[in-house]
PDB file of C-alpha atoms in Angstrom:
ATOM      1  CA  MET T   1      43.280 121.050  12.544  1.00 56.00           C
ATOM      2  CA  LYS T   2      45.726 118.577  10.971  1.00 59.00           C
ATOM      3  CA  LYS T   3      47.286 121.396   8.966  1.00 60.00           C
ATOM      4  CA  LEU T   4      47.744 123.455  12.141  1.00 50.00           C
ATOM      5  CA  LEU T   5      49.409 120.537  13.949  1.00 47.00           C
ATOM      6  CA  ALA T   6      51.621 119.838  10.944  1.00 49.00           C
ATOM      7  CA  CYS T   7      52.679 123.500  10.799  1.00 45.00           C
ATOM      8  CA  ALA T   8      53.382 123.556  14.531  1.00 47.00           C
ATOM      9  CA  LEU T   9      55.438 120.356  14.249  1.00 47.00           C
ATOM     10  CA  LEU T  10      57.356 121.744  11.269  1.00 49.00           C
ATOM     11  CA  PHE T  11      58.019 124.970  13.201  1.00 52.00           C
ATOM     12  CA  LEU T  12      59.364 123.029  16.214  1.00 48.00           C
ATOM     13  CA  LEU T  13      61.565 120.856  14.011  1.00 48.00           C
ATOM     14  CA  THR T  14      62.948 123.929  12.258  1.00 49.00           C
ATOM     15  CA  LEU T  15      63.625 125.601  15.589  1.00 45.00           C
ATOM     16  CA  SER T  16      65.420 122.548  17.000  1.00 48.00           C
ATOM     17  CA  ALA T  17      67.480 122.176  13.821  1.00 47.00           C
ATOM     18  CA  CYS T  18      68.636 125.805  14.087  1.00 44.00           C
ATOM     19  CA  ALA T  19      69.550 125.611  17.773  1.00 44.00           C
ATOM     20  CA  PRO T  20      73.003 124.071  17.163  1.00 46.00           C
ATOM     21  CA  LEU T  21      73.804 126.920  14.783  1.00 45.00           C
ATOM     22  CA  GLN T  22      73.665 129.402  17.623  1.00 53.00           C
ATOM     23  CA  SER T  23      77.156 129.783  18.984  1.00 80.00           C
ATOM     24  CA  TRP T  24      78.432 130.897  22.344  1.00 82.00           C
ATOM     25  CA  ASP T  25      80.948 133.737  22.186  1.00 92.00           C
ATOM     26  CA  PRO T  26      83.458 133.337  25.030  1.00 92.00           C
ATOM     27  CA  GLU T  27      85.123 136.679  24.272  1.00 93.00           C
ATOM     28  CA  ALA T  28      81.847 138.462  24.987  1.00 93.00           C
ATOM     29  CA  TRP T  29      80.913 136.263  27.969  1.00 93.00           C
ATOM     30  CA  PHE T  30      83.961 136.553  30.230  1.00 95.00           C
ATOM     31  CA  PRO T  31      84.996 139.813  31.967  1.00 92.00           C
ATOM     32  CA  ILE T  32      88.288 139.740  30.032  1.00 94.00           C
ATOM     33  CA  TRP T  33      89.626 137.649  27.156  1.00 96.00           C
ATOM     34  CA  GLU T  34      93.400 137.806  26.841  1.00 94.00           C
ATOM     35  CA  GLU T  35      96.093 135.586  25.463  1.00 91.00           C
ATOM     36  CA  THR T  36      97.681 133.889  28.430  1.00 90.00           C
ATOM     37  CA  GLY T  37     101.200 134.926  29.260  1.00 82.00           C
ATOM     38  CA  GLU T  38     103.738 132.572  30.713  1.00 85.00           C
ATOM     39  CA  THR T  39     102.087 129.977  32.949  1.00 87.00           C
ATOM     40  CA  PRO T  40     103.449 130.078  36.490  1.00 86.00           C
ATOM     41  CA  GLU T  41     105.600 127.061  37.227  1.00 90.00           C
ATOM     42  CA  ASN T  42     104.241 124.771  39.924  1.00 92.00           C
ATOM     43  CA  GLN T  43     106.238 125.039  43.105  1.00 91.00           C
ATOM     44  CA  GLU T  44     107.346 121.750  44.660  1.00 93.00           C
ATOM     45  CA  GLY T  45     105.486 120.885  47.837  1.00 94.00           C
ATOM     46  CA  VAL T  46     102.316 122.772  46.824  1.00 93.00           C
ATOM     47  CA  SER T  47      99.087 121.321  45.488  1.00 95.00           C
ATOM     48  CA  MET T  48      95.585 122.646  45.108  1.00 95.00           C
ATOM     49  CA  GLU T  49      92.398 120.686  44.477  1.00 95.00           C
ATOM     50  CA  PHE T  50      89.012 121.931  43.302  1.00 95.00           C
ATOM     51  CA  LYS T  51      86.233 121.499  45.892  1.00 96.00           C
ATOM     52  CA  LYS T  52      83.228 123.508  44.712  1.00 95.00           C
ATOM     53  CA  VAL T  53      81.842 126.785  43.463  1.00 94.00           C
ATOM     54  CA  GLU T  54      79.325 128.443  45.739  1.00 93.00           C
ATOM     55  CA  PRO T  55      77.356 131.680  45.593  1.00 91.00           C
ATOM     56  CA  VAL T  56      78.583 134.547  47.749  1.00 85.00           C
ATOM     57  CA  ASP T  57      76.037 135.856  50.231  1.00 76.00           C
ATOM     58  CA  GLU T  58      75.837 139.546  49.311  1.00 68.00           C
ATOM     59  CA  ARG T  59      74.446 140.380  52.750  1.00 64.00           C
ATOM     60  CA  LEU T  60      77.816 139.364  54.194  1.00 62.00           C
ATOM     61  CA  TRP T  61      80.162 140.505  51.411  1.00 57.00           C
ATOM     62  CA  GLY T  62      78.211 142.966  49.256  1.00 54.00           C
ATOM     63  CA  ASP T  63      79.778 146.148  50.642  1.00 57.00           C
ATOM     64  CA  ASN T  64      83.302 144.742  50.404  1.00 57.00           C
ATOM     65  CA  LEU T  65      83.225 143.439  46.836  1.00 57.00           C
ATOM     66  CA  LEU T  66      84.813 145.476  44.099  1.00 49.00           C
ATOM     67  CA  GLY T  67      82.840 148.667  43.631  1.00 52.00           C
ATOM     68  CA  ASP T  68      82.895 148.746  39.822  1.00 52.00           C
ATOM     69  CA  ARG T  69      80.789 145.562  39.540  1.00 57.00           C
ATOM     70  CA  PRO T  70      77.887 146.123  41.948  1.00 61.00           C
ATOM     71  CA  GLU T  71      75.385 144.627  39.488  1.00 70.00           C
ATOM     72  CA  GLU T  72      77.218 141.266  39.331  1.00 78.00           C
ATOM     73  CA  ASP T  73      76.340 138.120  41.217  1.00 85.00           C
ATOM     74  CA  TRP T  74      79.483 136.792  42.887  1.00 86.00           C
ATOM     75  CA  SER T  75      80.759 133.253  43.459  1.00 90.00           C
ATOM     76  CA  ALA T  76      83.547 131.754  45.495  1.00 90.00           C
ATOM     77  CA  LEU T  77      85.852 129.192  43.928  1.00 94.00           C
ATOM     78  CA  CYS T  78      86.596 126.927  46.902  1.00 95.00           C
ATOM     79  CA  MET T  79      89.877 125.042  46.745  1.00 95.00           C
ATOM     80  CA  GLU T  80      91.887 122.935  49.135  1.00 95.00           C
ATOM     81  CA  LEU T  81      95.497 124.095  49.367  1.00 94.00           C
ATOM     82  CA  TRP T  82      98.221 121.775  50.624  1.00 94.00           C
ATOM     83  CA  LEU T  83     101.653 123.108  51.542  1.00 94.00           C
ATOM     84  CA  GLU T  84     104.566 120.896  52.507  1.00 93.00           C
ATOM     85  CA  GLU T  85     106.206 123.836  54.286  1.00 92.00           C
ATOM     86  CA  ALA T  86     104.956 127.159  55.631  1.00 89.00           C
ATOM     87  CA  SER T  87     105.007 129.824  52.946  1.00 84.00           C
ATOM     88  CA  LEU T  88     104.054 133.410  52.253  1.00 76.00           C
ATOM     89  CA  ARG T  89     100.813 134.108  50.424  1.00 73.00           C
ATOM     90  CA  PRO T  90     101.665 135.772  47.098  1.00 66.00           C
ATOM     91  CA  SER T  91     101.783 139.509  47.754  1.00 60.00           C
ATOM     92  CA  ALA T  92     101.589 140.772  44.181  1.00 56.00           C
ATOM     93  CA  ILE T  93      98.265 142.282  43.187  1.00 57.00           C
ATOM     94  CA  PRO T  94      96.713 140.539  41.401  1.00 59.00           C
ATOM     95  CA  GLY T  95      98.049 137.394  43.012  1.00 79.00           C
ATOM     96  CA  TRP T  96      95.795 135.008  41.091  1.00 89.00           C
ATOM     97  CA  TYR T  97      93.865 134.734  37.849  1.00 93.00           C
ATOM     98  CA  ILE T  98      91.604 132.268  36.017  1.00 96.00           C
ATOM     99  CA  ASP T  99      92.328 130.811  32.582  1.00 97.00           C
ATOM    100  CA  TYR T 100      89.809 129.035  30.324  1.00 97.00           C
ATOM    101  CA  TYR T 101      90.751 126.484  27.644  1.00 97.00           C
ATOM    102  CA  CYS T 102      89.119 127.177  24.278  1.00 95.00           C
ATOM    103  CA  ASP T 103      89.987 126.236  20.693  1.00 93.00           C
ATOM    104  CA  GLY T 104      93.268 124.594  21.672  1.00 94.00           C
ATOM    105  CA  ALA T 105      94.634 127.482  23.770  1.00 95.00           C
ATOM    106  CA  TRP T 106      94.398 128.975  27.251  1.00 96.00           C
ATOM    107  CA  HIS T 107      92.890 132.448  27.666  1.00 97.00           C
ATOM    108  CA  THR T 108      92.892 134.587  30.798  1.00 96.00           C
ATOM    109  CA  VAL T 109      89.246 135.351  31.617  1.00 96.00           C
ATOM    110  CA  TYR T 110      89.453 136.961  35.075  1.00 94.00           C
ATOM    111  CA  ARG T 111      92.068 138.584  37.310  1.00 90.00           C
ATOM    112  CA  GLU T 112      91.867 138.987  41.052  1.00 84.00           C
ATOM    113  CA  ALA T 113      89.752 141.891  42.197  1.00 71.00           C
ATOM    114  CA  VAL T 114      90.973 143.855  45.166  1.00 58.00           C
ATOM    115  CA  LEU T 115      88.292 144.002  47.826  1.00 54.00           C
ATOM    116  CA  LYS T 116      87.402 147.584  48.723  1.00 52.00           C
ATOM    117  CA  ASN T 117      88.419 147.449  52.372  1.00 48.00           C
ATOM    118  CA  SER T 118      91.522 145.332  52.065  1.00 50.00           C
ATOM    119  CA  CYS T 119      94.159 147.471  50.343  1.00 48.00           C
ATOM    120  CA  GLN T 120      96.420 147.485  53.382  1.00 46.00           C
ATOM    121  CA  GLU T 121      95.820 143.801  53.979  1.00 49.00           C
ATOM    122  CA  GLN T 122      96.685 143.015  50.340  1.00 48.00           C
ATOM    123  CA  ALA T 123      99.958 144.944  50.608  1.00 48.00           C
ATOM    124  CA  VAL T 124     101.167 142.893  53.576  1.00 50.00           C
ATOM    125  CA  ALA T 125     102.534 139.428  52.872  1.00 53.00           C
ATOM    126  CA  ARG T 126     100.723 136.920  55.079  1.00 66.00           C
ATOM    127  CA  GLY T 127     102.002 133.562  56.138  1.00 75.00           C
ATOM    128  CA  LEU T 128     100.383 130.253  55.290  1.00 82.00           C
ATOM    129  CA  LYS T 129     100.929 127.276  57.578  1.00 87.00           C
ATOM    130  CA  ALA T 130     102.161 123.917  56.356  1.00 90.00           C
ATOM    131  CA  GLY T 131      99.430 121.341  55.818  1.00 93.00           C
ATOM    132  CA  THR T 132      95.962 121.499  54.348  1.00 94.00           C
ATOM    133  CA  GLN T 133      93.701 124.546  54.396  1.00 92.00           C
ATOM    134  CA  ASP T 134      90.621 125.776  52.599  1.00 92.00           C
ATOM    135  CA  VAL T 135      91.017 128.848  50.408  1.00 90.00           C
ATOM    136  CA  SER T 136      88.383 130.776  48.445  1.00 89.00           C
ATOM    137  CA  PHE T 137      88.699 133.075  45.458  1.00 89.00           C
ATOM    138  CA  PHE T 138      85.899 135.594  44.786  1.00 87.00           C
ATOM    139  CA  MET T 139      84.819 136.414  41.246  1.00 89.00           C
ATOM    140  CA  PRO T 140      81.718 137.348  39.249  1.00 90.00           C
ATOM    141  CA  ALA T 141      79.541 134.223  39.059  1.00 91.00           C
ATOM    142  CA  ARG T 142      79.466 134.181  35.261  1.00 92.00           C
ATOM    143  CA  VAL T 143      83.223 133.462  35.134  1.00 94.00           C
ATOM    144  CA  LEU T 144      82.544 129.855  36.158  1.00 94.00           C
ATOM    145  CA  ASP T 145      79.053 129.470  34.649  1.00 92.00           C
ATOM    146  CA  GLN T 146      80.246 127.753  31.468  1.00 93.00           C
ATOM    147  CA  PRO T 147      81.322 124.108  31.457  1.00 95.00           C
ATOM    148  CA  GLY T 148      84.884 123.471  30.412  1.00 96.00           C
ATOM    149  CA  LYS T 149      88.519 123.285  31.442  1.00 97.00           C
ATOM    150  CA  TYR T 150      89.823 126.008  33.713  1.00 97.00           C
ATOM    151  CA  ARG T 151      92.938 126.624  35.722  1.00 96.00           C
ATOM    152  CA  LEU T 152      93.634 128.814  38.705  1.00 96.00           C
ATOM    153  CA  CYS T 153      97.039 130.465  38.389  1.00 94.00           C
ATOM    154  CA  TYR T 154      98.138 131.544  41.830  1.00 88.00           C
ATOM    155  CA  GLY T 155     101.147 133.807  42.302  1.00 79.00           C
ATOM    156  CA  ASN T 156     104.351 131.915  42.864  1.00 77.00           C
ATOM    157  CA  PHE T 157     102.539 128.636  43.678  1.00 89.00           C
ATOM    158  CA  GLY T 158     101.686 127.579  40.118  1.00 92.00           C
ATOM    159  CA  ALA T 159      98.746 126.677  37.868  1.00 95.00           C
ATOM    160  CA  PHE T 160      96.062 124.305  39.120  1.00 96.00           C
ATOM    161  CA  PRO T 161      93.633 122.849  36.565  1.00 96.00           C
ATOM    162  CA  PHE T 162      90.008 121.995  37.313  1.00 96.00           C
ATOM    163  CA  GLU T 163      86.900 121.278  35.272  1.00 95.00           C
ATOM    164  CA  ILE T 164      83.355 122.578  35.442  1.00 93.00           C
ATOM    165  CA  LYS T 165      80.875 120.043  34.097  1.00 91.00           C
ATOM    166  CA  GLY T 166      77.648 121.177  32.439  1.00 79.00           C
TER     167      GLY T 166
END
Protein backbone atom coordinates (compact mmCIF):
# COMPACT_ATOMS: atom_id res chain seq x y z
CA MET A 1 0.00 0.00 0.00
CA LYS A 2 2.86 2.38 0.85
CA LYS A 3 4.48 1.63 -2.51
CA LEU A 4 1.21 2.43 -4.30
CA LEU A 5 0.85 5.75 -2.45
CA ALA A 6 4.49 6.61 -3.13
CA CYS A 7 4.03 5.86 -6.85
CA ALA A 8 0.85 7.93 -6.98
CA LEU A 9 2.59 10.83 -5.22
CA LEU A 10 5.57 10.57 -7.57
CA PHE A 11 3.21 10.54 -10.57
CA LEU A 12 1.40 13.68 -9.33
CA LEU A 13 4.68 15.48 -8.67
CA THR A 14 5.94 14.58 -12.14
CA LEU A 15 2.70 15.78 -13.69
CA SER A 16 2.78 19.10 -11.82
CA ALA A 17 6.44 19.63 -12.72
CA CYS A 18 5.65 19.14 -16.42
CA ALA A 19 2.65 21.46 -16.45
CA PRO A 20 4.72 24.66 -16.84
CA LEU A 21 6.42 23.13 -19.87
CA GLN A 22 3.16 23.13 -21.77
CA SER A 23 2.96 26.35 -23.71
CA TRP A 24 0.03 28.28 -25.07
CA ASP A 25 0.27 29.05 -28.78
CA PRO A 26 -1.40 32.42 -29.47
CA GLU A 27 -1.02 32.04 -33.24
CA ALA A 28 -3.19 28.93 -33.14
CA TRP A 29 -5.65 30.32 -30.57
CA PHE A 30 -6.79 33.59 -32.15
CA PRO A 31 -8.86 33.76 -35.38
CA ILE A 32 -6.01 35.66 -37.05
CA TRP A 33 -2.42 36.45 -36.09
CA GLU A 34 -0.94 39.31 -38.09
CA GLU A 35 1.76 41.87 -37.57
CA THR A 36 0.01 45.08 -36.67
CA GLY A 37 0.13 47.83 -39.23
CA GLU A 38 0.24 51.47 -38.33
CA THR A 39 -1.67 52.14 -35.11
CA PRO A 40 -4.48 54.65 -35.62
CA GLU A 41 -3.67 57.96 -34.00
CA ASN A 42 -5.99 58.93 -31.16
CA GLN A 43 -8.30 61.74 -32.15
CA GLU A 44 -8.51 64.66 -29.72
CA GLY A 45 -11.79 64.82 -27.84
CA VAL A 46 -12.39 61.04 -28.00
CA SER A 47 -11.85 58.50 -25.25
CA MET A 48 -12.99 54.95 -24.72
CA GLU A 49 -12.95 52.94 -21.50
CA PHE A 50 -13.30 49.19 -21.01
CA LYS A 51 -16.46 48.18 -19.10
CA LYS A 52 -16.88 44.42 -19.46
CA VAL A 53 -17.03 41.41 -21.71
CA GLU A 54 -20.34 39.60 -21.77
CA PRO A 55 -21.68 36.58 -23.63
CA VAL A 56 -23.97 37.24 -26.58
CA ASP A 57 -27.40 35.64 -26.30
CA GLU A 58 -27.57 33.54 -29.47
CA ARG A 59 -31.36 33.47 -29.28
CA LEU A 60 -31.32 37.22 -29.95
CA TRP A 61 -28.31 37.50 -32.28
CA GLY A 62 -27.62 34.00 -33.61
CA ASP A 63 -29.18 34.49 -37.05
CA ASN A 64 -27.45 37.83 -37.57
CA LEU A 65 -23.90 36.87 -36.64
CA LEU A 66 -21.41 36.17 -39.38
CA GLY A 67 -22.44 33.04 -41.22
CA ASP A 68 -18.98 31.49 -41.58
CA ARG A 69 -18.59 31.02 -37.80
CA PRO A 70 -21.88 29.42 -36.70
CA GLU A 71 -20.07 27.02 -34.35
CA GLU A 72 -18.47 29.86 -32.33
CA ASP A 73 -19.67 31.25 -29.04
CA TRP A 74 -19.83 35.03 -29.30
CA SER A 75 -19.03 37.80 -26.81
CA ALA A 76 -19.59 41.52 -26.73
CA LEU A 77 -16.76 43.82 -25.73
CA CYS A 78 -18.64 46.60 -23.92
CA MET A 79 -16.95 49.98 -23.90
CA GLU A 80 -17.93 53.48 -22.89
CA LEU A 81 -17.26 56.00 -25.64
CA TRP A 82 -16.93 59.70 -24.87
CA LEU A 83 -16.98 62.29 -27.65
CA GLU A 84 -16.35 65.97 -27.08
CA GLU A 85 -18.18 66.79 -30.32
CA ALA A 86 -20.66 64.92 -32.50
CA SER A 87 -18.88 62.74 -35.03
CA LEU A 88 -19.48 60.17 -37.73
CA ARG A 89 -19.05 56.50 -36.88
CA PRO A 90 -16.17 55.13 -38.97
CA SER A 91 -17.68 53.92 -42.23
CA ALA A 92 -14.81 51.77 -43.48
CA ILE A 93 -15.38 48.03 -43.24
CA PRO A 94 -13.81 46.78 -41.09
CA GLY A 95 -14.04 49.85 -38.89
CA TRP A 96 -12.42 48.25 -35.85
CA TYR A 97 -10.03 45.48 -34.89
CA ILE A 98 -8.47 43.95 -31.77
CA ASP A 99 -4.73 43.75 -31.09
CA TYR A 100 -3.05 41.54 -28.47
CA TYR A 101 0.35 42.28 -26.89
CA CYS A 102 2.71 39.29 -26.93
CA ASP A 103 6.49 38.93 -26.78
CA GLY A 104 7.09 42.68 -26.89
CA ALA A 105 4.89 43.42 -29.93
CA TRP A 106 1.26 44.02 -30.87
CA HIS A 107 -0.49 41.50 -33.13
CA THR A 108 -3.89 41.88 -34.77
CA VAL A 109 -6.02 38.94 -33.60
CA TYR A 110 -9.51 39.84 -34.86
CA ARG A 111 -11.10 42.18 -37.40
CA GLU A 112 -14.68 43.38 -37.39
CA ALA A 113 -17.15 40.91 -38.80
CA VAL A 114 -19.96 42.28 -40.91
CA LEU A 115 -23.29 41.13 -39.54
CA LYS A 116 -25.31 39.27 -42.16
CA ASN A 117 -28.27 41.63 -42.29
CA SER A 118 -26.43 44.91 -41.98
CA CYS A 119 -24.55 45.44 -45.25
CA GLN A 120 -26.59 48.51 -46.16
CA GLU A 121 -26.38 49.82 -42.62
CA GLN A 122 -22.59 49.37 -42.61
CA ALA A 123 -22.26 51.31 -45.87
CA VAL A 124 -24.04 54.37 -44.47
CA ALA A 125 -22.07 56.65 -42.18
CA ARG A 126 -24.03 57.14 -38.96
CA GLY A 127 -23.72 60.03 -36.59
CA LEU A 128 -22.63 59.77 -32.98
CA LYS A 129 -23.78 62.41 -30.50
CA ALA A 130 -21.40 64.32 -28.27
CA GLY A 131 -21.15 62.98 -24.73
CA THR A 132 -20.98 59.51 -23.27
CA GLN A 133 -22.54 56.41 -24.81
CA ASP A 134 -22.22 52.67 -24.50
CA VAL A 135 -20.88 50.79 -27.52
CA SER A 136 -20.45 47.05 -28.04
CA PHE A 137 -18.21 45.11 -30.40
CA PHE A 138 -19.16 41.51 -31.27
CA MET A 139 -16.50 38.84 -31.70
CA PRO A 140 -15.93 35.12 -31.13
CA ALA A 141 -15.67 34.60 -27.36
CA ARG A 142 -12.23 33.01 -27.55
CA VAL A 143 -10.70 36.30 -28.77
CA LEU A 144 -10.93 37.69 -25.23
CA ASP A 145 -10.60 34.42 -23.29
CA GLN A 146 -6.88 34.81 -22.60
CA PRO A 147 -5.59 37.21 -19.96
CA GLY A 148 -3.31 39.94 -21.22
CA LYS A 149 -3.02 43.38 -22.76
CA TYR A 150 -5.35 44.21 -25.61
CA ARG A 151 -6.32 47.29 -27.53
CA LEU A 152 -9.37 48.15 -29.57
CA CYS A 153 -8.39 50.07 -32.69
CA TYR A 154 -11.44 51.91 -33.93
CA GLY A 155 -11.47 53.58 -37.34
CA ASN A 156 -10.45 57.21 -37.22
CA PHE A 157 -10.95 57.46 -33.43
CA GLY A 158 -7.71 55.76 -32.33
CA ALA A 159 -6.40 52.84 -30.27
CA PHE A 160 -7.80 52.19 -26.81
CA PRO A 161 -5.90 49.79 -24.53
CA PHE A 162 -7.55 47.52 -21.96
CA GLU A 163 -6.52 44.48 -19.96
CA ILE A 164 -8.16 41.13 -19.35
CA LYS A 165 -7.10 39.65 -16.02
CA GLY A 166 -6.93 35.88 -15.54
